[in-house]
Amino acid sequence: MEFMTGIRKKDTTDLKDLTRSAAEGAAVKTEGTIHTIRDMGEVAFVILRRRDGLLQCVYEEGTSGFELKLLKEGDCVEVQGTVRREERAPHGVELRLSSVKVLSEPAAPMPLAISKWKMNTSLEAKLNMRSIALRNVRERAKFRIQEGIVRGFRDFLYSQGFTEIHTPKIGAKGAEGGSNLFRLDYFHHPAVLAQSPQFYKQMMVGVFDRVFETGPVFRAEKHNTKRHLNEYTSLDFEMGFIDSFEDIMAMETGFLQYMLALLEREYQTELKILDITLPKADRIPAVRFDEAKRLASEKYGHKIRNPYDLEPEEEVLIGRYFQEEYGSDFVFVTHYPSKKRPFYAMDDPADPKFTLSFDLLYKGLEITTGGQRIHDYQMLLDKIAARGMTEEGMEQYLDTFKYGMPPHGGLGIGLERLTMKLTGEDNVRETTLFPRDLSRLDP
């Protein structure tokens, strides 16, 4: 009989230990996948791909103790060798090979040139073979950056007294209303996939005051653009006892500052691989919706066609305006028209045609929607009635307010869009692990 007592320490060496503390000439063992082999004759460079980066190994004929022809790209191996400092190698270190043990072999040649710095292949091809394409170092780095965004979101909100929650993704009614719902049969009952965790996170404000969630949301919109997906990851939070919707904007600004500092501190390798210059978020301008449209129209000669919403071109022009005038890649656009916001959005007491809500634009693209919510029970009922909606399916949501709720608000951030803009991509599918859109349901 055996007992597990904790993590088993392996006798292999991580890349960070090789680069930081392994002495010149030290004998070490490590593991990885053969990324590429560059045969120079008597000497060959065997590049190992590991979770923490690339490691250059040097094969020397007659010295390394095995034949190079036994190795091929895609082999998973365990190697032994001696450490040598080499400025030209990745991370400034290489391993002079003395032995190799093949742990597993591929059954077929690699279908994509993943060892190239930039894969010369189409987005469609990369998505069709996603798990293979992501073995490319640059492709993989995008999702390490995405990890940093989510990590920053969680860590920052924990530090601000938020509780992480997990809400259902199958429900009886959509939070946003409208027709962009995926409908399904749930044991002979009609159901929908969640457009948002909105109802649940509001309900939980009455329990925890401050809550957040990271999870999938679903929109049955027949868009086929570079910025839309039918399933994406939303970073949501909701907070109670706010003084105004500006408290929500301030909290997001704090998150952005924390997240960018985290990326700068702990994701330098990926930032360099992708040649990313991080934006500043120390001062983010906030401008009213109608004023933003006017400023973009006057400076760039853009005709305002829709007074109740921002067209994609207007988002780009507003982003450009605040970059040129204030040097900011971010801008909060506030006070969206009430008719373009859900029923639970708090109307502006000074002018009920507008709401105490906002979008955050980053480099001309909406990445966040948020604002203050209605917390008064009768006001909610009146808004539902004024819109000709039914209360059916929202009884438990409304009961939450019947028994008292604090002033509150929150937001949702599109993770893939934020990653896309941070990494300089122009298609959200590039920064979606396995995209779901009008034409793609696998892999």
Coordinates of C-alpha atoms in Angstrom, one line a residue:
M1 CA 0.0 0.0 0.0
E2 CA 1.1 3.5 -0.8
F3 CA 0.1 6.9 0.7
M4 CA 0.2 10.2 -1.2
T5 CA 1.8 12.8 1.0
G6 CA 2.0 15.7 -1.4
I7 CA 3.8 16.8 -4.6
R8 CA 6.5 14.4 -5.9
K9 CA 9.6 16.4 -6.6
K10 CA 11.1 15.4 -10.0
D11 CA 14.8 15.2 -10.6
T12 CA 14.5 17.3 -13.7
T13 CA 15.5 21.0 -14.0
D14 CA 13.1 23.8 -15.1
L15 CA 14.2 26.3 -17.6
K16 CA 14.1 29.2 -15.1
D17 CA 16.5 27.2 -12.8
L18 CA 18.8 26.5 -15.8
T19 CA 18.9 30.2 -16.7
R20 CA 19.2 31.7 -13.1
S21 CA 21.0 29.3 -10.9
A22 CA 22.5 26.3 -12.7
A23 CA 26.3 26.6 -12.6
E24 CA 28.4 26.5 -15.8
G25 CA 29.3 22.8 -16.5
A26 CA 26.6 21.4 -14.1
A27 CA 25.1 18.1 -15.1
V28 CA 21.3 18.3 -15.4
K29 CA 18.3 16.4 -16.7
T30 CA 15.3 18.0 -18.3
E31 CA 12.4 17.2 -20.6
G32 CA 10.5 18.6 -23.5
T33 CA 9.3 18.2 -27.0
I34 CA 11.7 18.5 -30.0
H35 CA 10.6 21.7 -31.6
T36 CA 13.2 21.7 -34.4
I37 CA 16.5 20.1 -35.4
R38 CA 19.2 22.1 -37.2
D39 CA 21.8 19.7 -38.4
M40 CA 25.1 21.4 -39.1
G41 CA 27.2 18.2 -39.8
E42 CA 29.3 17.2 -36.8
V43 CA 27.2 19.5 -34.6
A44 CA 23.4 19.9 -34.5
F45 CA 21.1 22.2 -32.5
V46 CA 18.1 20.3 -31.0
I47 CA 15.6 22.9 -29.8
L48 CA 13.3 21.7 -27.0
R49 CA 9.9 23.2 -26.5
R50 CA 8.9 23.4 -22.9
R51 CA 6.0 25.0 -21.0
D52 CA 8.3 27.8 -20.0
G53 CA 10.0 28.4 -23.3
L54 CA 12.6 27.1 -25.8
L55 CA 15.8 25.4 -24.7
Q56 CA 18.8 25.0 -27.1
C57 CA 20.5 21.7 -26.8
V58 CA 23.7 20.9 -28.7
Y59 CA 24.4 17.5 -30.2
E60 CA 28.1 16.7 -30.9
E61 CA 28.9 13.7 -33.0
G62 CA 31.0 11.2 -31.1
T63 CA 30.5 13.0 -27.8
S64 CA 26.7 13.0 -27.1
G65 CA 26.4 9.2 -26.7
F66 CA 23.6 8.6 -29.2
E67 CA 22.9 9.0 -32.9
L68 CA 21.1 12.1 -34.1
K69 CA 19.1 10.2 -36.6
L70 CA 17.2 8.6 -33.7
L71 CA 15.5 12.0 -33.1
K72 CA 12.8 13.8 -35.1
E73 CA 10.5 16.8 -34.6
G74 CA 7.6 16.1 -32.3
D75 CA 9.5 13.5 -30.2
C76 CA 8.9 13.9 -26.4
V77 CA 12.2 13.4 -24.8
E78 CA 14.1 13.4 -21.5
V79 CA 17.7 14.6 -22.0
Q80 CA 20.8 14.9 -19.9
G81 CA 23.7 17.2 -20.5
T82 CA 26.0 19.9 -19.1
V83 CA 25.0 23.6 -18.8
R84 CA 26.8 26.2 -20.9
R85 CA 26.2 29.9 -21.0
E86 CA 25.7 31.1 -24.6
E87 CA 24.4 34.6 -25.3
R88 CA 23.1 33.6 -28.8
A89 CA 20.9 30.9 -27.4
P90 CA 17.3 31.4 -26.2
H91 CA 17.5 32.7 -22.6
G92 CA 21.3 32.8 -22.8
V93 CA 21.9 29.2 -21.9
E94 CA 22.3 25.8 -23.7
L95 CA 22.6 22.2 -22.8
R96 CA 25.5 20.1 -24.2
L97 CA 23.8 16.7 -24.7
S98 CA 25.2 13.5 -23.2
S99 CA 22.2 11.2 -23.5
V100 CA 18.5 11.2 -24.6
K101 CA 15.5 9.1 -23.8
V102 CA 12.6 9.1 -26.2
L103 CA 9.4 9.1 -24.2
S104 CA 7.0 9.2 -27.1
E105 CA 7.0 9.6 -30.9
P106 CA 4.6 11.2 -33.4
A107 CA 2.8 8.9 -35.8
A108 CA 2.9 11.4 -38.7
P109 CA 5.0 14.4 -39.8
M110 CA 3.9 17.8 -38.5
P111 CA 1.2 19.3 -40.7
L112 CA 2.1 22.9 -40.0
A113 CA 5.4 24.6 -39.8
I114 CA 5.1 25.3 -36.1
S115 CA 8.9 25.8 -35.7
K116 CA 8.8 29.0 -37.8
W117 CA 8.8 32.3 -36.0
K118 CA 5.7 33.3 -37.9
M119 CA 3.6 30.5 -39.4
N120 CA 2.9 31.3 -43.1
T121 CA -0.6 29.9 -43.1
S122 CA -4.1 31.1 -43.1
L123 CA -6.3 31.8 -40.0
E124 CA -8.6 29.1 -41.3
A125 CA -5.8 26.5 -41.4
K126 CA -4.7 27.5 -37.9
L127 CA -8.2 27.2 -36.5
N128 CA -8.8 23.8 -38.2
M129 CA -5.7 22.4 -36.5
R130 CA -5.8 24.6 -33.4
S131 CA -4.1 22.3 -30.9
I132 CA -1.2 21.9 -33.3
A133 CA -0.9 25.5 -34.4
L134 CA -0.7 26.7 -30.8
R135 CA 2.5 24.8 -30.4
N136 CA 4.1 27.6 -32.3
V137 CA 5.8 29.9 -29.8
R138 CA 4.2 33.1 -30.9
E139 CA 0.7 31.6 -31.2
R140 CA 1.1 30.2 -27.7
A141 CA 2.3 33.5 -26.2
K142 CA -1.1 35.2 -27.0
F143 CA -2.8 32.9 -24.5
R144 CA -0.2 33.4 -21.9
I145 CA -1.0 37.1 -22.1
Q146 CA -4.7 36.1 -21.9
E147 CA -3.9 34.1 -18.7
G148 CA -2.3 37.3 -17.3
I149 CA -5.4 39.3 -17.9
V150 CA -7.7 36.8 -16.1
R151 CA -5.1 36.4 -13.3
G152 CA -5.0 40.1 -12.9
F153 CA -8.8 40.3 -12.8
R154 CA -9.1 37.7 -10.1
D155 CA -6.2 38.8 -8.0
F156 CA -7.3 42.5 -8.1
L157 CA -10.9 41.8 -7.2
Y158 CA -9.9 39.5 -4.4
S159 CA -7.8 42.3 -3.0
Q160 CA -10.9 44.6 -3.1
G161 CA -13.1 42.3 -1.1
F162 CA -15.0 40.6 -4.0
T163 CA -16.2 37.0 -3.7
E164 CA -15.9 34.7 -6.8
I165 CA -19.1 33.0 -7.8
H166 CA -20.1 30.5 -10.5
T167 CA -23.5 30.9 -12.1
P168 CA -25.5 28.5 -14.3
K169 CA -25.2 28.8 -18.1
I170 CA -28.6 27.1 -18.8
G171 CA -31.6 29.2 -17.8
A172 CA -35.3 29.7 -18.5
K173 CA -34.9 33.3 -19.6
G174 CA -32.3 35.6 -21.0
A175 CA -31.0 38.6 -19.0
E176 CA -30.9 41.0 -22.0
G177 CA -34.1 40.1 -23.7
G178 CA -34.4 40.2 -27.5
S179 CA -34.1 37.3 -30.0
N180 CA -30.3 36.7 -29.8
L181 CA -30.8 33.6 -27.7
F182 CA -29.7 30.0 -28.2
R183 CA -32.8 28.0 -27.4
L184 CA -32.7 24.3 -26.4
D185 CA -34.9 21.6 -25.0
Y186 CA -34.2 20.9 -21.4
F187 CA -36.0 17.7 -20.4
H188 CA -39.1 18.8 -22.3
H189 CA -38.9 22.3 -21.0
P190 CA -37.8 25.3 -23.1
A191 CA -34.5 26.7 -22.0
V192 CA -31.8 29.1 -23.2
L193 CA -28.0 29.5 -23.0
A194 CA -27.0 32.4 -20.8
Q195 CA -26.3 35.7 -22.6
S196 CA -24.8 37.0 -19.3
P197 CA -24.6 36.2 -15.6
Q198 CA -26.4 39.5 -15.0
F199 CA -29.4 38.4 -13.0
Y200 CA -27.4 36.0 -10.8
K201 CA -24.6 38.5 -10.0
Q202 CA -27.2 41.1 -9.1
M203 CA -28.9 38.6 -6.8
M204 CA -25.6 37.8 -5.2
V205 CA -24.9 41.4 -4.4
G206 CA -27.7 41.0 -1.8
V207 CA -25.6 38.2 -0.3
F208 CA -21.9 39.2 -0.6
D209 CA -22.0 42.9 -1.6
R210 CA -19.2 42.4 -4.1
V211 CA -19.1 39.5 -6.6
F212 CA -17.3 38.5 -9.7
E213 CA -17.2 35.7 -12.3
T214 CA -15.2 34.6 -15.3
G215 CA -17.2 32.3 -17.6
P216 CA -18.7 31.8 -21.1
V217 CA -21.7 33.7 -22.4
F218 CA -23.6 33.0 -25.6
R219 CA -25.1 35.3 -28.2
A220 CA -27.1 33.9 -31.1
E221 CA -26.2 36.9 -33.3
K222 CA -25.7 36.2 -37.0
H223 CA -22.6 38.4 -37.2
N224 CA -19.7 37.3 -39.3
T225 CA -17.2 40.0 -38.4
K226 CA -13.6 40.2 -37.0
R227 CA -15.0 41.4 -33.7
H228 CA -17.9 39.1 -33.0
L229 CA -18.2 35.6 -31.6
N230 CA -21.2 33.5 -30.6
E231 CA -19.5 32.2 -27.5
Y232 CA -17.0 34.3 -25.6
T233 CA -15.5 34.6 -22.1
S234 CA -16.9 37.5 -20.0
L235 CA -15.1 39.0 -17.0
D236 CA -18.0 40.2 -14.8
F237 CA -18.2 41.9 -11.5
E238 CA -21.1 43.6 -9.6
M239 CA -20.7 45.7 -6.5
G240 CA -23.1 47.1 -3.9
F241 CA -23.3 50.3 -1.9
I242 CA -22.0 52.5 -4.7
D243 CA -22.4 56.2 -4.6
S244 CA -22.6 56.5 -8.4
F245 CA -21.8 54.6 -11.6
E246 CA -18.5 56.3 -11.6
D247 CA -17.5 53.9 -8.8
I248 CA -17.7 51.1 -11.3
M249 CA -15.5 52.9 -13.8
A250 CA -13.0 53.7 -11.1
M251 CA -12.9 50.0 -10.1
E252 CA -12.3 49.0 -13.7
T253 CA -9.5 51.5 -14.0
G254 CA -7.9 50.0 -10.9
F255 CA -8.1 46.6 -12.4
L256 CA -6.5 47.8 -15.7
Q257 CA -3.7 49.4 -13.8
Y258 CA -3.1 46.2 -11.7
M259 CA -3.3 43.9 -14.7
L260 CA -0.9 46.0 -16.8
A261 CA 1.6 46.1 -14.0
L262 CA 1.3 42.3 -13.6
L263 CA 1.9 41.7 -17.3
E264 CA 4.9 44.1 -17.2
R265 CA 6.4 42.3 -14.2
E266 CA 5.7 38.6 -14.9
Y267 CA 5.1 38.2 -18.6
Q268 CA 8.1 39.9 -20.1
T269 CA 9.0 36.9 -22.2
E270 CA 5.6 36.9 -23.9
L271 CA 5.6 40.7 -24.3
K272 CA 8.9 40.5 -26.1
I273 CA 7.9 37.6 -28.3
L274 CA 4.8 39.5 -29.5
D275 CA 6.5 42.9 -29.5
I276 CA 3.8 44.4 -27.3
T277 CA 4.0 47.9 -25.9
L278 CA 1.6 48.0 -23.0
P279 CA -0.8 51.0 -22.8
K280 CA -1.1 53.4 -19.9
A281 CA -4.2 53.4 -17.7
D282 CA -3.2 56.0 -15.1
R283 CA -5.7 58.6 -16.4
I284 CA -8.7 57.4 -18.5
P285 CA -11.0 60.2 -19.9
A286 CA -14.7 59.9 -19.6
V287 CA -17.1 61.6 -22.0
R288 CA -20.8 61.6 -22.5
F289 CA -22.2 59.5 -25.4
D290 CA -23.7 62.4 -27.2
E291 CA -20.6 64.6 -26.7
A292 CA -18.3 61.8 -28.0
K293 CA -20.4 61.5 -31.2
R294 CA -20.3 65.2 -31.7
L295 CA -16.5 65.4 -31.2
A296 CA -15.8 62.6 -33.7
S297 CA -18.3 64.1 -36.2
E298 CA -16.8 67.6 -36.0
K299 CA -13.1 66.6 -36.1
Y300 CA -13.3 63.9 -38.8
G301 CA -16.4 65.0 -40.8
H302 CA -18.3 61.8 -39.9
K303 CA -22.1 62.1 -40.4
I304 CA -24.1 61.0 -37.4
R305 CA -26.6 58.4 -38.8
N306 CA -27.8 56.7 -35.6
P307 CA -28.3 59.0 -32.6
Y308 CA -29.0 56.1 -30.2
D309 CA -25.9 53.9 -30.7
L310 CA -22.3 53.9 -31.7
E311 CA -21.4 52.5 -35.1
P312 CA -18.1 50.6 -35.3
E313 CA -16.6 53.5 -37.4
E314 CA -17.6 55.9 -34.7
E315 CA -15.9 53.8 -32.0
V316 CA -12.7 53.9 -34.1
L317 CA -12.9 57.7 -34.5
I318 CA -13.7 58.3 -30.8
G319 CA -10.7 56.2 -29.9
R320 CA -8.6 58.1 -32.4
Y321 CA -9.8 61.4 -31.0
F322 CA -8.8 60.7 -27.4
Q323 CA -5.5 59.2 -28.5
E324 CA -4.6 62.3 -30.5
E325 CA -6.0 64.9 -28.0
Y326 CA -5.2 63.2 -24.7
G327 CA -2.7 60.4 -25.5
S328 CA -5.1 57.8 -24.1
D329 CA -5.8 54.4 -25.7
F330 CA -8.8 54.0 -23.3
V331 CA -11.9 56.2 -23.1
F332 CA -15.1 55.7 -21.1
V333 CA -18.2 56.7 -23.1
T334 CA -21.0 57.4 -20.6
H335 CA -24.8 58.1 -20.5
Y336 CA -25.9 55.7 -23.3
P337 CA -29.5 56.2 -24.4
S338 CA -32.1 54.4 -22.4
K339 CA -33.7 52.7 -25.4
K340 CA -30.4 50.9 -26.2
R341 CA -29.8 49.6 -22.7
P342 CA -31.5 46.7 -20.8
F343 CA -34.5 47.4 -18.6
Y344 CA -32.4 47.0 -15.4
A345 CA -30.2 50.0 -16.3
M346 CA -30.7 53.0 -14.1
D347 CA -32.0 56.0 -16.0
D348 CA -30.3 59.3 -15.4
P349 CA -32.5 61.3 -13.0
A350 CA -31.5 64.5 -14.8
D351 CA -32.6 63.2 -18.2
P352 CA -34.4 59.8 -18.3
K353 CA -33.6 59.5 -22.0
F354 CA -30.1 58.5 -20.9
T355 CA -28.8 56.0 -18.5
L356 CA -26.1 55.9 -15.8
S357 CA -24.1 53.5 -17.9
F358 CA -20.9 53.3 -20.0
D359 CA -18.8 51.5 -22.5
L360 CA -15.0 51.3 -22.3
L361 CA -13.4 51.7 -25.7
Y362 CA -9.8 50.5 -26.1
K363 CA -8.0 51.5 -29.3
G364 CA -11.4 52.2 -30.9
L365 CA -13.2 49.0 -29.9
E366 CA -15.8 48.4 -27.2
I367 CA -14.4 46.0 -24.6
T368 CA -16.6 46.7 -21.7
T369 CA -20.3 47.5 -21.0
G370 CA -21.4 48.5 -17.5
G371 CA -23.2 50.9 -15.3
Q372 CA -25.5 51.4 -12.4
R373 CA -28.6 49.1 -12.0
I374 CA -32.1 49.8 -10.7
H375 CA -32.2 48.6 -7.1
D376 CA -35.7 49.8 -6.2
Y377 CA -38.4 47.1 -6.6
Q378 CA -41.2 49.3 -7.8
M379 CA -38.9 51.2 -10.2
L380 CA -38.0 47.8 -11.7
L381 CA -41.6 46.8 -12.1
D382 CA -42.5 50.2 -13.7
K383 CA -39.6 49.9 -16.2
I384 CA -40.6 46.4 -17.2
A385 CA -44.2 47.6 -17.7
A386 CA -43.2 50.6 -19.6
R387 CA -41.3 48.4 -22.1
G388 CA -44.2 46.1 -22.6
M389 CA -42.3 43.2 -21.1
T390 CA -43.7 40.4 -19.0
E391 CA -42.5 39.4 -15.5
E392 CA -42.8 35.7 -16.4
G393 CA -39.6 33.8 -15.7
M394 CA -38.1 36.7 -13.6
E395 CA -40.1 36.1 -10.4
Q396 CA -37.1 35.0 -8.3
Y397 CA -34.9 37.8 -9.7
L398 CA -37.6 40.4 -8.8
D399 CA -38.2 38.8 -5.4
T400 CA -34.5 39.7 -4.6
F401 CA -35.4 43.4 -5.0
K402 CA -38.8 43.0 -3.2
Y403 CA -36.8 42.2 0.0
G404 CA -34.3 45.0 -0.3
M405 CA -31.1 45.7 -2.3
P406 CA -28.4 48.3 -2.0
P407 CA -27.5 50.7 -4.8
H408 CA -25.3 48.7 -7.1
G409 CA -23.7 48.3 -10.5
G410 CA -21.2 46.3 -12.5
L411 CA -19.8 45.5 -15.8
G412 CA -18.8 42.8 -18.3
I413 CA -15.4 42.7 -20.1
G414 CA -15.0 40.7 -23.3
L415 CA -11.8 38.7 -22.6
E416 CA -11.0 37.8 -26.2
R417 CA -11.5 41.3 -27.5
L418 CA -9.2 42.8 -24.8
T419 CA -6.6 40.2 -25.6
M420 CA -6.9 40.9 -29.3
K421 CA -6.3 44.6 -28.8
L422 CA -3.4 44.1 -26.4
T423 CA -1.6 41.7 -28.7
G424 CA -2.2 43.8 -31.8
E425 CA -4.3 41.3 -33.7
D426 CA -7.2 42.3 -36.0
N427 CA -9.4 39.3 -35.6
V428 CA -10.9 38.1 -32.3
R429 CA -10.5 34.5 -33.5
E430 CA -6.8 34.9 -33.2
T431 CA -7.1 35.3 -29.5
T432 CA -9.9 32.7 -28.9
L433 CA -8.7 29.2 -28.0
F434 CA -11.5 27.4 -29.9
P435 CA -13.8 29.9 -31.6
R436 CA -17.5 29.5 -32.0
D437 CA -19.1 31.5 -34.8
L438 CA -21.6 31.2 -37.6
S439 CA -19.5 28.6 -39.4
R440 CA -17.4 26.9 -36.7
L441 CA -18.5 24.3 -34.2
D442 CA -15.3 22.3 -34.0
P443 CA -12.6 21.6 -33.0

